[in-house]
């Protein structure tokens, strides 16, 4: 039963232990120092607020070099504050529901258009599989708009070539890109990657789970799991949970799935052999479809578990048969992807929905949604099965615990 809030002469007055703050984009959020939780709505009125307009005369906004945080400076006295001085003039916003989200972009929009006019200075993103394909265009787009990007990839030389390519386009953008070794076929590598990230960073704004494999022949990882399953789901599950303490109410987790999740044949009652099948029950295309369903199931369950922390979690479809290195494992798929290339999205267009989910201001306060063409979309009925979501979480924890002992 909810605990009644203390009486107050002012409906807008905050209860004890609560503090009002604002994001860099001007959205007001509320911190409960007692429960260590955050939320987007006022704890007494249940309403959302936003600050807008220019800073008051005599104030400026800077980015601290040591922490990367936004700090507000009163020019006359050089007094610094992390609190936005416009909070005193915050105005209430109309209540938002999913159906009221306005579609600003479509299938023809590219990632750079989504970010037009945005300054992401002070933001930090970690992207898996960022050295090629959709992941590279995602990383490039963020870096060109001032974001610091951690390339979490397996191939160091290929990643450095990708970063150099960004640097030739804009030197300062290339300087904001860093390589961190991550082999998703190894849970040990995931742990080492997280340790390295935590030595240099205290916060992540965007965690983008982009990497995946397609049409792999049957193989198992050093951890003993079928490779498509571990690379596409299990290691990302492990990575996300290990990075949990670097994420807060200003962070977003974006899981790149696919419309292929609709063609999964996973049973509602999941078992370990369903997730990581033996060779005699393996078909590469179905393994991919199943992994994409696991992405959506994971995103849905994560969104519920982290909702009280104010962390937004989204999953998405980037585009159909986009020409990338995803089809490199079998000549037939390479040929097929080449034939349909004139009719599919470019890599920049394919990265647009990822960028939208990570950065769109209007998505503040939302979580657990699935997107296609930069707009909310209803995922498969199977992906909304709460029992499957919970079962996948528990099985994933169990498999990791056994493997990392």
Short mmCIF file of C-alpha atoms in Angstrom, two decimals:
data_model
loop_
_atom_site.label_atom_id
_atom_site.label_comp_id
_atom_site.label_asym_id
_atom_site.label_seq_id
_atom_site.Cartn_x
_atom_site.Cartn_y
_atom_site.Cartn_z
CA UNK A 1 0.00 0.00 0.00
CA UNK A 2 1.46 3.42 -0.96
CA UNK A 3 2.67 5.56 1.93
CA UNK A 4 0.78 8.91 1.98
CA UNK A 5 2.97 11.94 1.45
CA UNK A 6 3.20 14.58 4.19
CA UNK A 7 0.71 17.43 4.08
CA UNK A 8 1.96 20.66 2.57
CA UNK A 9 0.63 24.15 1.99
CA UNK A 10 1.88 23.95 -1.58
CA UNK A 11 0.92 21.14 -3.93
CA UNK A 12 4.18 21.69 -5.81
CA UNK A 13 6.40 21.52 -2.71
CA UNK A 14 8.66 18.48 -2.67
CA UNK A 15 8.34 15.97 0.20
CA UNK A 16 11.36 15.39 2.48
CA UNK A 17 14.34 13.56 0.90
CA UNK A 18 13.34 14.62 -2.62
CA UNK A 19 15.29 16.93 -4.93
CA UNK A 20 14.39 18.47 -8.30
CA UNK A 21 16.95 18.42 -11.11
CA UNK A 22 17.03 18.89 -14.89
CA UNK A 23 18.71 16.97 -17.71
CA UNK A 24 20.88 18.62 -20.34
CA UNK A 25 17.86 18.58 -22.66
CA UNK A 26 15.74 20.45 -20.13
CA UNK A 27 13.60 17.61 -18.80
CA UNK A 28 12.95 17.83 -15.06
CA UNK A 29 13.44 14.71 -12.95
CA UNK A 30 13.15 13.97 -9.25
CA UNK A 31 15.69 12.26 -6.99
CA UNK A 32 14.74 10.46 -3.79
CA UNK A 33 17.92 10.43 -1.69
CA UNK A 34 16.41 8.03 0.83
CA UNK A 35 15.42 5.24 -1.59
CA UNK A 36 18.16 6.09 -4.15
CA UNK A 37 15.59 6.19 -6.95
CA UNK A 38 14.63 8.71 -9.63
CA UNK A 39 11.49 9.44 -11.61
CA UNK A 40 10.28 11.83 -14.28
CA UNK A 41 7.07 12.91 -12.52
CA UNK A 42 6.60 15.09 -9.45
CA UNK A 43 6.20 12.81 -6.39
CA UNK A 44 3.23 14.82 -5.11
CA UNK A 45 1.40 15.99 -8.24
CA UNK A 46 2.37 13.18 -10.61
CA UNK A 47 3.02 15.76 -13.33
CA UNK A 48 6.04 16.17 -15.61
CA UNK A 49 7.92 19.43 -16.13
CA UNK A 50 10.41 20.88 -18.54
CA UNK A 51 12.66 23.93 -18.55
CA UNK A 52 12.96 25.87 -21.78
CA UNK A 53 14.41 29.00 -23.29
CA UNK A 54 17.80 30.62 -22.84
CA UNK A 55 19.71 30.68 -19.57
CA UNK A 56 19.09 33.73 -17.38
CA UNK A 57 21.21 36.77 -18.23
CA UNK A 58 24.69 36.41 -16.76
CA UNK A 59 24.73 32.59 -16.75
CA UNK A 60 26.58 30.22 -19.08
CA UNK A 61 26.82 26.45 -19.51
CA UNK A 62 30.12 24.56 -19.60
CA UNK A 63 31.34 20.95 -19.67
CA UNK A 64 33.74 19.95 -16.88
CA UNK A 65 36.86 18.37 -18.37
CA UNK A 66 37.43 16.02 -15.44
CA UNK A 67 33.90 14.64 -15.08
CA UNK A 68 32.23 15.45 -18.41
CA UNK A 69 29.27 16.87 -16.47
CA UNK A 70 27.38 20.02 -17.43
CA UNK A 71 28.03 22.86 -14.99
CA UNK A 72 26.29 26.26 -14.86
CA UNK A 73 28.46 29.31 -14.20
CA UNK A 74 27.34 32.74 -12.98
CA UNK A 75 29.63 34.97 -15.02
CA UNK A 76 29.90 37.87 -12.55
CA UNK A 77 30.98 35.77 -9.54
CA UNK A 78 32.22 32.61 -11.36
CA UNK A 79 30.02 30.66 -8.96
CA UNK A 80 29.41 27.15 -10.32
CA UNK A 81 26.40 24.91 -9.87
CA UNK A 82 25.20 21.59 -11.25
CA UNK A 83 21.62 22.84 -10.84
CA UNK A 84 20.05 24.44 -13.90
CA UNK A 85 19.05 28.01 -12.89
CA UNK A 86 15.98 27.71 -15.15
CA UNK A 87 14.44 25.15 -12.77
CA UNK A 88 12.68 27.96 -10.95
CA UNK A 89 10.76 28.63 -14.16
CA UNK A 90 10.01 25.04 -15.17
CA UNK A 91 6.57 24.53 -16.71
CA UNK A 92 4.33 21.50 -16.60
CA UNK A 93 4.06 19.35 -19.70
CA UNK A 94 0.92 17.67 -20.91
CA UNK A 95 0.80 14.00 -19.88
CA UNK A 96 2.39 11.75 -22.51
CA UNK A 97 1.15 8.39 -23.69
CA UNK A 98 2.68 6.23 -26.38
CA UNK A 99 -0.11 7.07 -28.80
CA UNK A 100 0.72 10.77 -28.53
CA UNK A 101 4.28 10.36 -29.79
CA UNK A 102 4.56 12.31 -33.02
CA UNK A 103 6.34 10.56 -35.90
CA UNK A 104 9.10 12.96 -36.91
CA UNK A 105 11.07 10.59 -39.14
CA UNK A 106 10.45 7.69 -41.52
CA UNK A 107 12.20 4.90 -43.42
CA UNK A 108 14.04 7.39 -45.63
CA UNK A 109 15.58 9.31 -42.73
CA UNK A 110 19.27 8.83 -42.02
CA UNK A 111 21.03 8.96 -38.66
CA UNK A 112 22.68 12.33 -39.25
CA UNK A 113 19.29 13.86 -40.01
CA UNK A 114 17.93 12.57 -36.70
CA UNK A 115 20.80 14.38 -34.95
CA UNK A 116 20.58 17.59 -36.97
CA UNK A 117 21.28 20.56 -34.70
CA UNK A 118 22.07 18.42 -31.65
CA UNK A 119 25.16 18.91 -29.49
CA UNK A 120 26.10 15.71 -27.67
CA UNK A 121 29.20 17.11 -25.97
CA UNK A 122 29.64 15.49 -22.56
CA UNK A 123 27.70 12.36 -23.59
CA UNK A 124 29.36 8.93 -23.57
CA UNK A 125 28.22 5.93 -25.62
CA UNK A 126 29.39 2.33 -25.60
CA UNK A 127 28.54 0.46 -28.80
CA UNK A 128 29.20 -3.21 -29.45
CA UNK A 129 30.23 -4.10 -32.99
CA UNK A 130 30.91 -0.45 -33.82
CA UNK A 131 33.73 -1.02 -36.30
CA UNK A 132 31.56 -1.93 -39.31
CA UNK A 133 28.10 -1.76 -40.83
CA UNK A 134 25.21 -0.24 -38.91
CA UNK A 135 27.29 -0.08 -35.73
CA UNK A 136 29.92 2.05 -37.45
CA UNK A 137 27.35 4.49 -38.83
CA UNK A 138 25.81 4.71 -35.36
CA UNK A 139 29.20 5.46 -33.80
CA UNK A 140 30.17 7.88 -36.57
CA UNK A 141 26.92 9.84 -36.28
CA UNK A 142 27.25 10.22 -32.51
CA UNK A 143 30.95 11.17 -32.68
CA UNK A 144 30.36 13.81 -35.36
CA UNK A 145 27.91 15.46 -32.97
CA UNK A 146 30.32 15.63 -30.04
CA UNK A 147 29.64 12.34 -28.24
CA UNK A 148 32.50 10.30 -26.85
CA UNK A 149 32.20 6.78 -28.28
CA UNK A 150 33.63 3.56 -26.88
CA UNK A 151 34.06 1.02 -29.68
CA UNK A 152 33.57 -2.34 -27.92
CA UNK A 153 34.86 -4.70 -30.61
CA UNK A 154 36.85 -7.88 -31.13
CA UNK A 155 39.15 -6.77 -33.98
CA UNK A 156 41.48 -4.00 -32.84
CA UNK A 157 43.06 -3.24 -36.24
CA UNK A 158 39.69 -3.03 -38.00
CA UNK A 159 38.36 -0.80 -35.22
CA UNK A 160 41.32 1.58 -35.41
CA UNK A 161 40.81 1.82 -39.18
CA UNK A 162 37.18 2.74 -38.54
CA UNK A 163 38.17 5.40 -36.01
CA UNK A 164 40.79 6.80 -38.40
CA UNK A 165 38.07 7.07 -41.04
CA UNK A 166 36.00 9.23 -38.69
CA UNK A 167 39.07 11.33 -37.86
CA UNK A 168 39.65 12.11 -41.55
CA UNK A 169 36.11 13.45 -41.70
CA UNK A 170 36.41 15.44 -38.47
CA UNK A 171 39.58 15.26 -36.39
CA UNK A 172 37.95 16.16 -33.07
CA UNK A 173 35.34 13.44 -33.61
CA UNK A 174 38.03 10.81 -34.15
CA UNK A 175 39.74 11.93 -30.95
CA UNK A 176 36.54 11.15 -29.01
CA UNK A 177 36.52 7.51 -30.20
CA UNK A 178 38.25 4.81 -28.16
CA UNK A 179 38.75 1.08 -28.68
CA UNK A 180 38.01 -1.43 -25.94
CA UNK A 181 38.57 -5.12 -26.57
CA UNK A 182 35.37 -7.17 -26.46
CA UNK A 183 34.94 -10.69 -27.78
CA UNK A 184 31.29 -11.59 -27.32
CA UNK A 185 32.11 -15.26 -27.76
CA UNK A 186 33.84 -15.14 -24.37
CA UNK A 187 32.21 -14.22 -21.05
CA UNK A 188 35.72 -13.72 -19.65
CA UNK A 189 36.35 -11.09 -22.34
CA UNK A 190 33.09 -9.37 -21.36
CA UNK A 191 34.32 -9.13 -17.79
CA UNK A 192 37.69 -7.70 -18.84
CA UNK A 193 35.99 -5.18 -21.12
CA UNK A 194 33.81 -3.94 -18.25
CA UNK A 195 36.82 -3.62 -15.94
CA UNK A 196 38.63 -1.48 -18.53
CA UNK A 197 35.60 0.73 -19.12
CA UNK A 198 35.11 1.27 -15.39
CA UNK A 199 38.70 2.38 -14.89
CA UNK A 200 38.13 5.34 -17.23
CA UNK A 201 34.42 6.09 -16.93
CA UNK A 202 31.95 6.61 -14.12
CA UNK A 203 28.87 6.99 -16.27
CA UNK A 204 27.43 5.92 -19.63
CA UNK A 205 24.66 7.83 -21.38
CA UNK A 206 24.03 5.33 -24.17
CA UNK A 207 24.61 1.58 -24.03
CA UNK A 208 23.95 0.31 -27.56
CA UNK A 209 23.87 -3.46 -27.98
CA UNK A 210 24.40 -3.62 -31.72
CA UNK A 211 26.68 -6.59 -32.45
CA UNK A 212 25.29 -9.83 -33.80
CA UNK A 213 26.02 -12.70 -36.15
CA UNK A 214 24.02 -14.16 -39.01
CA UNK A 215 24.09 -17.48 -40.89
CA UNK A 216 26.91 -18.96 -38.84
CA UNK A 217 27.50 -22.69 -39.22
CA UNK A 218 27.09 -24.61 -35.99
CA UNK A 219 29.84 -23.97 -33.45
CA UNK A 220 30.22 -23.51 -29.73
CA UNK A 221 32.15 -20.91 -27.76
CA UNK A 222 34.84 -21.55 -25.16
CA UNK A 223 32.05 -21.18 -22.60
CA UNK A 224 30.25 -24.14 -24.18
CA UNK A 225 27.26 -22.29 -25.69
CA UNK A 226 26.06 -22.17 -29.28
CA UNK A 227 27.80 -19.17 -30.83
CA UNK A 228 24.83 -17.26 -32.31
CA UNK A 229 23.02 -17.43 -28.97
CA UNK A 230 25.99 -16.26 -26.90
CA UNK A 231 27.18 -13.49 -29.22
CA UNK A 232 23.73 -12.08 -29.92
CA UNK A 233 22.16 -12.45 -26.47
CA UNK A 234 24.00 -14.02 -23.55
CA UNK A 235 27.16 -11.89 -23.63
CA UNK A 236 25.11 -8.72 -24.12
CA UNK A 237 22.97 -9.74 -21.14
CA UNK A 238 26.15 -10.19 -19.08
CA UNK A 239 27.68 -6.93 -20.32
CA UNK A 240 24.57 -4.92 -19.47
CA UNK A 241 24.30 -6.25 -15.94
CA UNK A 242 28.01 -5.73 -15.24
CA UNK A 243 27.72 -2.11 -16.45
CA UNK A 244 24.63 -1.48 -14.32
CA UNK A 245 26.34 0.86 -11.87
CA UNK A 246 27.46 3.17 -14.71
CA UNK A 247 23.85 3.74 -15.74
CA UNK A 248 21.26 6.07 -14.19
CA UNK A 249 18.05 7.93 -15.03
CA UNK A 250 19.82 9.85 -17.82
CA UNK A 251 20.99 6.63 -19.49
CA UNK A 252 19.38 4.60 -22.24
CA UNK A 253 19.92 0.99 -23.23
CA UNK A 254 19.24 0.31 -26.91
CA UNK A 255 19.01 -3.28 -28.15
CA UNK A 256 19.28 -3.82 -31.91
CA UNK A 257 16.90 -6.65 -32.77
CA UNK A 258 15.08 -7.36 -36.05
CA UNK A 259 11.67 -8.01 -37.52
CA UNK A 260 13.04 -11.55 -37.89
CA UNK A 261 12.06 -12.01 -34.24
CA UNK A 262 8.51 -12.60 -35.51
CA UNK A 263 9.61 -15.85 -37.19
CA UNK A 264 11.14 -17.47 -34.11
CA UNK A 265 9.97 -20.96 -33.22
CA UNK A 266 10.99 -20.87 -29.59
CA UNK A 267 8.47 -22.52 -27.26
CA UNK A 268 6.77 -20.50 -24.53
CA UNK A 269 8.28 -22.82 -21.92
CA UNK A 270 11.98 -22.12 -22.43
CA UNK A 271 14.82 -24.49 -21.56
CA UNK A 272 18.59 -24.20 -21.91
CA UNK A 273 18.59 -26.52 -24.92
CA UNK A 274 16.06 -24.25 -26.63
CA UNK A 275 18.41 -21.31 -26.16
CA UNK A 276 21.66 -23.12 -26.93
CA UNK A 277 20.69 -26.13 -29.05
CA UNK A 278 22.84 -29.14 -29.95
CA UNK A 279 24.07 -29.51 -33.54
CA UNK A 280 21.29 -31.90 -34.56
CA UNK A 281 18.63 -29.28 -33.69
CA UNK A 282 20.45 -26.31 -35.21
CA UNK A 283 19.52 -24.30 -38.30
CA UNK A 284 21.46 -21.07 -38.79
CA UNK A 285 18.52 -18.99 -40.01
CA UNK A 286 16.29 -20.09 -37.13
CA UNK A 287 19.13 -19.49 -34.68
CA UNK A 288 19.20 -15.89 -35.90
CA UNK A 289 15.41 -15.50 -35.64
CA UNK A 290 15.47 -16.95 -32.13
CA UNK A 291 18.31 -14.64 -31.06
CA UNK A 292 16.40 -11.60 -32.29
CA UNK A 293 13.37 -12.69 -30.24
CA UNK A 294 15.65 -13.04 -27.21
CA UNK A 295 16.77 -9.44 -27.78
CA UNK A 296 13.21 -8.15 -27.49
CA UNK A 297 12.36 -10.41 -24.55
CA UNK A 298 15.50 -9.22 -22.74
CA UNK A 299 14.77 -5.55 -23.44
CA UNK A 300 11.20 -5.91 -22.13
CA UNK A 301 12.27 -7.63 -18.91
CA UNK A 302 15.18 -5.23 -18.36
CA UNK A 303 12.86 -2.25 -18.79
CA UNK A 304 10.61 -3.55 -16.01
CA UNK A 305 13.47 -4.38 -13.64
CA UNK A 306 15.13 -0.97 -14.11
CA UNK A 307 12.02 1.19 -14.39
CA UNK A 308 12.33 2.47 -10.80
CA UNK A 309 15.85 3.64 -11.66
CA UNK A 310 14.49 5.80 -14.48
CA UNK A 311 16.59 4.02 -17.13
CA UNK A 312 14.93 3.81 -20.55
CA UNK A 313 15.30 0.53 -22.47
CA UNK A 314 14.30 0.17 -26.12
CA UNK A 315 14.61 -2.50 -28.81
CA UNK A 316 14.36 -1.94 -32.54
CA UNK A 317 14.45 -3.16 -36.12
CA UNK A 318 17.10 -1.34 -38.21
CA UNK A 319 15.92 -2.45 -41.68
CA UNK A 320 15.46 -5.45 -43.92
CA UNK A 321 18.51 -7.11 -45.49
CA UNK A 322 20.70 -4.03 -45.14
CA UNK A 323 23.96 -4.36 -47.06
CA UNK A 324 26.58 -4.92 -44.37
CA UNK A 325 29.07 -7.54 -43.23
CA UNK A 326 26.27 -9.43 -41.50
CA UNK A 327 25.83 -11.76 -44.49
CA UNK A 328 29.53 -12.54 -44.87
CA UNK A 329 29.36 -16.10 -43.54
CA UNK A 330 27.72 -17.81 -46.55
CA UNK A 331 27.93 -17.06 -50.27
CA UNK A 332 24.18 -17.56 -50.80
CA UNK A 333 23.27 -14.80 -48.35
CA UNK A 334 25.96 -12.53 -49.78
CA UNK A 335 24.43 -12.99 -53.22
CA UNK A 336 20.90 -12.45 -51.91
CA UNK A 337 21.84 -9.28 -50.04
CA UNK A 338 23.59 -7.98 -53.19
CA UNK A 339 20.49 -8.59 -55.35
CA UNK A 340 18.14 -6.74 -53.00
CA UNK A 341 20.60 -3.92 -52.24
CA UNK A 342 18.91 -1.30 -54.49
CA UNK A 343 15.64 -1.81 -52.62
CA UNK A 344 16.89 -1.68 -49.03
CA UNK A 345 18.07 1.01 -46.63
CA UNK A 346 21.56 2.46 -46.71
CA UNK A 347 23.69 1.94 -43.63
CA UNK A 348 23.04 5.55 -42.61
CA UNK A 349 19.30 5.01 -42.90
CA UNK A 350 19.57 1.71 -41.02
CA UNK A 351 21.35 3.45 -38.13
CA UNK A 352 18.64 6.11 -37.81
CA UNK A 353 16.31 4.15 -35.51
CA UNK A 354 19.17 3.26 -33.17
CA UNK A 355 20.16 6.92 -32.99
CA UNK A 356 16.55 7.96 -32.47
CA UNK A 357 16.05 5.51 -29.58
CA UNK A 358 19.29 6.63 -27.94
CA UNK A 359 18.87 10.40 -28.24
CA UNK A 360 15.30 11.54 -28.98
CA UNK A 361 14.22 13.94 -26.18
CA UNK A 362 10.55 13.02 -26.55
CA UNK A 363 11.32 9.46 -25.39
CA UNK A 364 12.24 10.60 -21.87
CA UNK A 365 9.99 8.81 -19.43
CA UNK A 366 9.21 5.95 -21.82
CA UNK A 367 10.69 2.45 -21.61
CA UNK A 368 10.12 -1.07 -22.89
CA UNK A 369 9.08 0.02 -26.40
CA UNK A 370 9.97 -1.53 -29.76
CA UNK A 371 10.72 0.73 -32.75
CA UNK A 372 10.81 0.47 -36.53
CA UNK A 373 11.52 3.41 -38.88
CA UNK A 374 12.05 5.76 -35.91
CA UNK A 375 8.57 5.13 -34.58
CA UNK A 376 7.02 2.89 -31.96
CA UNK A 377 5.82 -0.44 -33.34
CA UNK A 378 4.02 -3.41 -31.82
CA UNK A 379 6.44 -6.38 -31.48
CA UNK A 380 5.38 -10.01 -31.83
CA UNK A 381 2.89 -11.51 -29.40
CA UNK A 382 5.51 -14.00 -28.25
CA UNK A 383 7.92 -11.21 -27.31
CA UNK A 384 5.27 -9.77 -24.95
CA UNK A 385 4.89 -13.04 -23.04
CA UNK A 386 5.89 -12.05 -19.50
CA UNK A 387 6.56 -15.62 -18.46
CA UNK A 388 9.05 -16.01 -21.33
CA UNK A 389 10.71 -12.71 -20.42
CA UNK A 390 11.20 -13.80 -16.82
CA UNK A 391 12.26 -17.32 -17.77
CA UNK A 392 14.88 -16.01 -20.21
CA UNK A 393 16.31 -13.77 -17.50
CA UNK A 394 16.57 -16.59 -14.96
CA UNK A 395 18.04 -19.07 -17.46
CA UNK A 396 20.59 -16.49 -18.65
CA UNK A 397 21.70 -15.81 -15.08
CA UNK A 398 21.99 -19.52 -14.40
CA UNK A 399 24.04 -20.21 -17.54
CA UNK A 400 26.42 -17.33 -16.87
CA UNK A 401 26.88 -18.28 -13.22
CA UNK A 402 27.82 -21.79 -14.23
CA UNK A 403 30.19 -20.68 -16.98
CA UNK A 404 32.15 -18.02 -15.09
CA UNK A 405 32.91 -20.07 -11.98
#
